[in-house]
């Protein structure tokens, strides 16, 4: 997931905004208690998400893939004072873990958790979004895009994580590798869909910023 030389990557992190204490605590507990802690956004990408959210100043955020809530809290930092973030995760066992840190953060009342299949939940949300963060199951990335694009306000932003997929996007494709094929198709979709303008950033495992025209 790291494409820069280690020394240069360390320099980048050291000269970026510092990770808040609460997120350091969340990270420690995630590594102690939760399977696949590598799914955390991490301190550098978290500060990138925070900065983008603060620049957008969203009223409504949609997040697909909560995990333990690290990215949720980063994105919440940019919310308008009366804004809210709707975050969807299929794993109900993480609900209470997420809520503990949400309530500690000061954003607790602005964060609405949804547990279940995002393909079912997104159509039920009667609202439009200013910022969407997609960080869920890769085979459904394109499906998520088609569900949210008409709910995204003009000028709204879609952030898509893991779009370099450990570098597999430039390797020979294994026909059985459905996730890599899905990411390749999704990247092509974002590049070709005339409703959005897209820039792919080589941040960690790849982060795409797409703006609705």
Coordinates of C-alpha atoms in Angstrom, one line a residue:
X1 CA 0.0 0.0 0.0
X2 CA 3.1 2.3 0.2
X3 CA 4.6 3.4 -3.1
X4 CA 7.1 6.0 -1.8
X5 CA 10.4 5.0 -0.4
X6 CA 10.2 4.6 3.4
X7 CA 12.3 7.6 4.2
X8 CA 10.4 9.9 1.9
X9 CA 7.1 8.5 3.1
X10 CA 8.2 9.2 6.7
X11 CA 9.2 12.8 5.7
X12 CA 5.8 13.4 4.2
X13 CA 4.0 12.2 7.4
X14 CA 6.3 14.3 9.6
X15 CA 5.6 17.4 7.7
X16 CA 1.8 17.0 7.6
X17 CA -0.8 17.8 10.3
X18 CA -0.5 15.7 13.4
X19 CA -3.1 12.9 14.1
X20 CA -5.5 13.9 16.9
X21 CA -5.1 12.1 20.2
X22 CA -8.6 10.4 20.0
X23 CA -7.7 8.9 16.7
X24 CA -4.5 7.5 18.1
X25 CA -6.5 5.9 20.8
X26 CA -9.0 4.5 18.2
X27 CA -6.0 3.1 16.2
X28 CA -4.5 1.3 19.3
X29 CA -7.8 -0.3 20.3
X30 CA -8.5 -1.3 16.7
X31 CA -5.2 -3.1 16.5
X32 CA -5.8 -4.7 19.9
X33 CA -9.3 -6.0 19.3
X34 CA -10.4 -5.9 15.7
X35 CA -9.5 -8.2 12.8
X36 CA -7.7 -6.7 9.7
X37 CA -6.7 -3.4 11.4
X38 CA -4.8 -2.5 8.2
X39 CA -8.2 -1.4 6.9
X40 CA -7.8 1.8 9.0
X41 CA -7.2 4.9 6.9
X42 CA -4.2 5.8 9.0
X43 CA -2.8 9.2 10.2
X44 CA -1.6 10.6 6.9
X45 CA -4.7 9.7 4.7
X46 CA -6.9 10.7 7.6
X47 CA -5.4 14.2 7.6
X48 CA -6.0 14.3 3.8
X49 CA -9.6 13.3 4.3
X50 CA -10.0 15.9 7.0
X51 CA -8.5 18.6 4.8
X52 CA -10.7 17.8 1.8
X53 CA -13.8 17.8 4.0
X54 CA -12.8 21.2 5.5
X55 CA -12.3 22.6 2.0
X56 CA -15.7 21.3 0.9
X57 CA -17.5 22.3 4.1
X58 CA -20.3 19.7 3.5
X59 CA -23.7 19.8 4.9
X60 CA -24.4 16.1 4.3
X61 CA -21.7 13.4 4.0
X62 CA -22.3 9.8 3.0
X63 CA -19.6 7.2 3.9
X64 CA -19.7 3.6 2.5
X65 CA -17.6 1.4 4.8
X66 CA -17.3 2.5 8.4
X67 CA -15.0 -0.1 9.8
X68 CA -14.1 1.3 13.3
X69 CA -14.9 4.9 12.4
X70 CA -11.5 6.4 11.8
X71 CA -12.3 8.0 8.4
X72 CA -15.7 8.9 9.7
X73 CA -14.2 11.1 12.4
X74 CA -11.7 12.6 9.9
X75 CA -14.5 13.6 7.5
X76 CA -16.7 14.9 10.3
X77 CA -14.1 17.5 11.1
X78 CA -15.2 19.5 8.0
X79 CA -19.0 19.3 8.6
X80 CA -21.0 22.5 8.8
X81 CA -22.2 23.2 12.3
X82 CA -25.7 21.7 11.5
X83 CA -24.4 19.1 9.1
X84 CA -24.4 15.3 9.5
X85 CA -22.6 12.2 8.2
X86 CA -24.4 9.0 7.3
X87 CA -22.1 6.1 7.5
X88 CA -23.0 2.6 6.4
X89 CA -21.3 -0.7 7.4
X90 CA -22.5 -4.3 7.0
X91 CA -20.8 -5.5 10.2
X92 CA -23.2 -5.1 13.1
X93 CA -20.6 -6.3 15.6
X94 CA -18.6 -3.0 15.1
X95 CA -21.6 -0.8 15.9
X96 CA -20.9 -0.2 19.6
X97 CA -17.1 0.2 19.0
X98 CA -17.8 2.9 16.5
X99 CA -20.4 4.7 18.7
X100 CA -18.0 4.8 21.6
X101 CA -15.5 6.9 19.7
X102 CA -18.1 8.9 17.9
X103 CA -19.6 10.0 21.2
X104 CA -16.1 10.8 22.6
X105 CA -15.4 13.0 19.6
X106 CA -17.9 15.8 20.0
X107 CA -19.5 14.8 16.6
X108 CA -21.6 12.0 18.1
X109 CA -25.0 13.7 17.4
X110 CA -24.0 14.5 13.8
X111 CA -23.0 10.9 13.0
X112 CA -25.8 8.6 11.9
X113 CA -24.9 4.9 11.7
X114 CA -26.6 2.5 9.3
X115 CA -26.0 -1.2 9.5
X116 CA -26.7 -3.4 6.5
X117 CA -26.2 -3.7 2.8
X118 CA -25.4 -0.3 1.3
X119 CA -27.1 -1.2 -2.0
X120 CA -30.3 -1.5 0.0
X121 CA -29.7 1.5 2.3
X122 CA -28.6 4.1 -0.2
X123 CA -32.0 4.3 -2.1
X124 CA -33.8 4.7 1.3
X125 CA -31.9 7.9 2.2
X126 CA -34.1 10.7 1.1
X127 CA -31.4 13.4 0.8
X128 CA -28.7 14.7 -1.4
X129 CA -25.0 14.7 -0.6
X130 CA -22.1 17.2 -0.8
X131 CA -19.4 14.6 -0.1
X132 CA -19.3 10.8 -0.5
X133 CA -16.5 8.5 0.6
X134 CA -16.5 5.0 -0.9
X135 CA -14.3 2.5 1.0
X136 CA -16.3 -0.7 1.0
X137 CA -16.4 -3.9 -1.0
X138 CA -14.6 -3.4 -4.3
X139 CA -16.9 -5.5 -6.5
X140 CA -19.7 -3.0 -5.8
X141 CA -17.8 0.2 -6.4
X142 CA -19.4 0.9 -9.8
X143 CA -22.9 0.0 -8.4
X144 CA -22.4 2.5 -5.6
X145 CA -21.4 5.1 -8.0
X146 CA -24.6 4.6 -10.1
X147 CA -26.7 4.8 -6.9
X148 CA -25.2 8.0 -5.5
X149 CA -24.4 10.1 -8.6
X150 CA -28.0 11.4 -8.9
X151 CA -28.0 12.1 -5.2
X152 CA -24.8 14.1 -5.3
X153 CA -25.2 17.9 -5.4
X154 CA -23.6 19.8 -8.3
X155 CA -20.0 20.5 -7.3
X156 CA -20.2 17.6 -4.9
X157 CA -17.2 15.4 -4.3
X158 CA -16.8 11.6 -4.4
X159 CA -13.7 10.2 -2.7
X160 CA -12.8 6.6 -3.7
X161 CA -10.3 4.6 -1.7
X162 CA -8.0 1.8 -2.7
X163 CA -8.2 2.6 -6.4
X164 CA -4.6 1.4 -7.0
X165 CA -5.4 -1.9 -5.2
X166 CA -1.9 -2.7 -3.9
X167 CA -0.5 -2.0 -7.4
X168 CA -2.5 -4.8 -9.0
X169 CA -4.1 -2.4 -11.4
X170 CA -1.0 -2.4 -13.5
X171 CA -0.2 -6.1 -13.2
X172 CA -1.5 -8.9 -15.5
X173 CA -5.1 -9.6 -14.6
X174 CA -6.0 -13.0 -13.1
X175 CA -9.5 -13.9 -14.4
X176 CA -10.5 -15.2 -11.0
X177 CA -9.5 -11.9 -9.3
X178 CA -12.9 -10.2 -9.2
X179 CA -11.8 -7.3 -6.9
X180 CA -9.0 -6.2 -9.2
X181 CA -11.3 -6.4 -12.2
X182 CA -13.9 -4.4 -10.4
X183 CA -11.4 -1.7 -9.4
X184 CA -10.1 -1.5 -13.0
X185 CA -13.7 -1.1 -14.3
X186 CA -14.5 1.5 -11.7
X187 CA -11.4 3.6 -12.5
X188 CA -12.4 3.5 -16.2
X189 CA -16.0 4.5 -15.3
X190 CA -14.8 7.6 -13.3
X191 CA -12.5 8.6 -16.2
X192 CA -15.1 8.2 -18.9
X193 CA -18.3 9.4 -17.2
X194 CA -19.0 12.9 -18.4
X195 CA -20.9 13.9 -15.2
X196 CA -17.7 14.0 -13.2
X197 CA -14.2 15.2 -13.5
X198 CA -11.6 13.0 -11.8
X199 CA -8.1 13.1 -10.5
X200 CA -6.4 9.9 -9.1
X201 CA -3.9 10.6 -6.4
X202 CA -1.2 8.1 -5.5
X203 CA -1.9 8.5 -1.8
X204 CA -1.4 5.3 0.2
X205 CA -3.4 2.7 -1.8
X206 CA -4.8 5.3 -4.2
X207 CA -7.4 7.9 -3.6
X208 CA -9.5 9.4 -6.4
X209 CA -11.2 12.7 -6.2
X210 CA -14.2 13.1 -8.5
X211 CA -16.2 16.3 -8.7
X212 CA -19.7 16.4 -10.1
X213 CA -20.0 19.0 -12.9

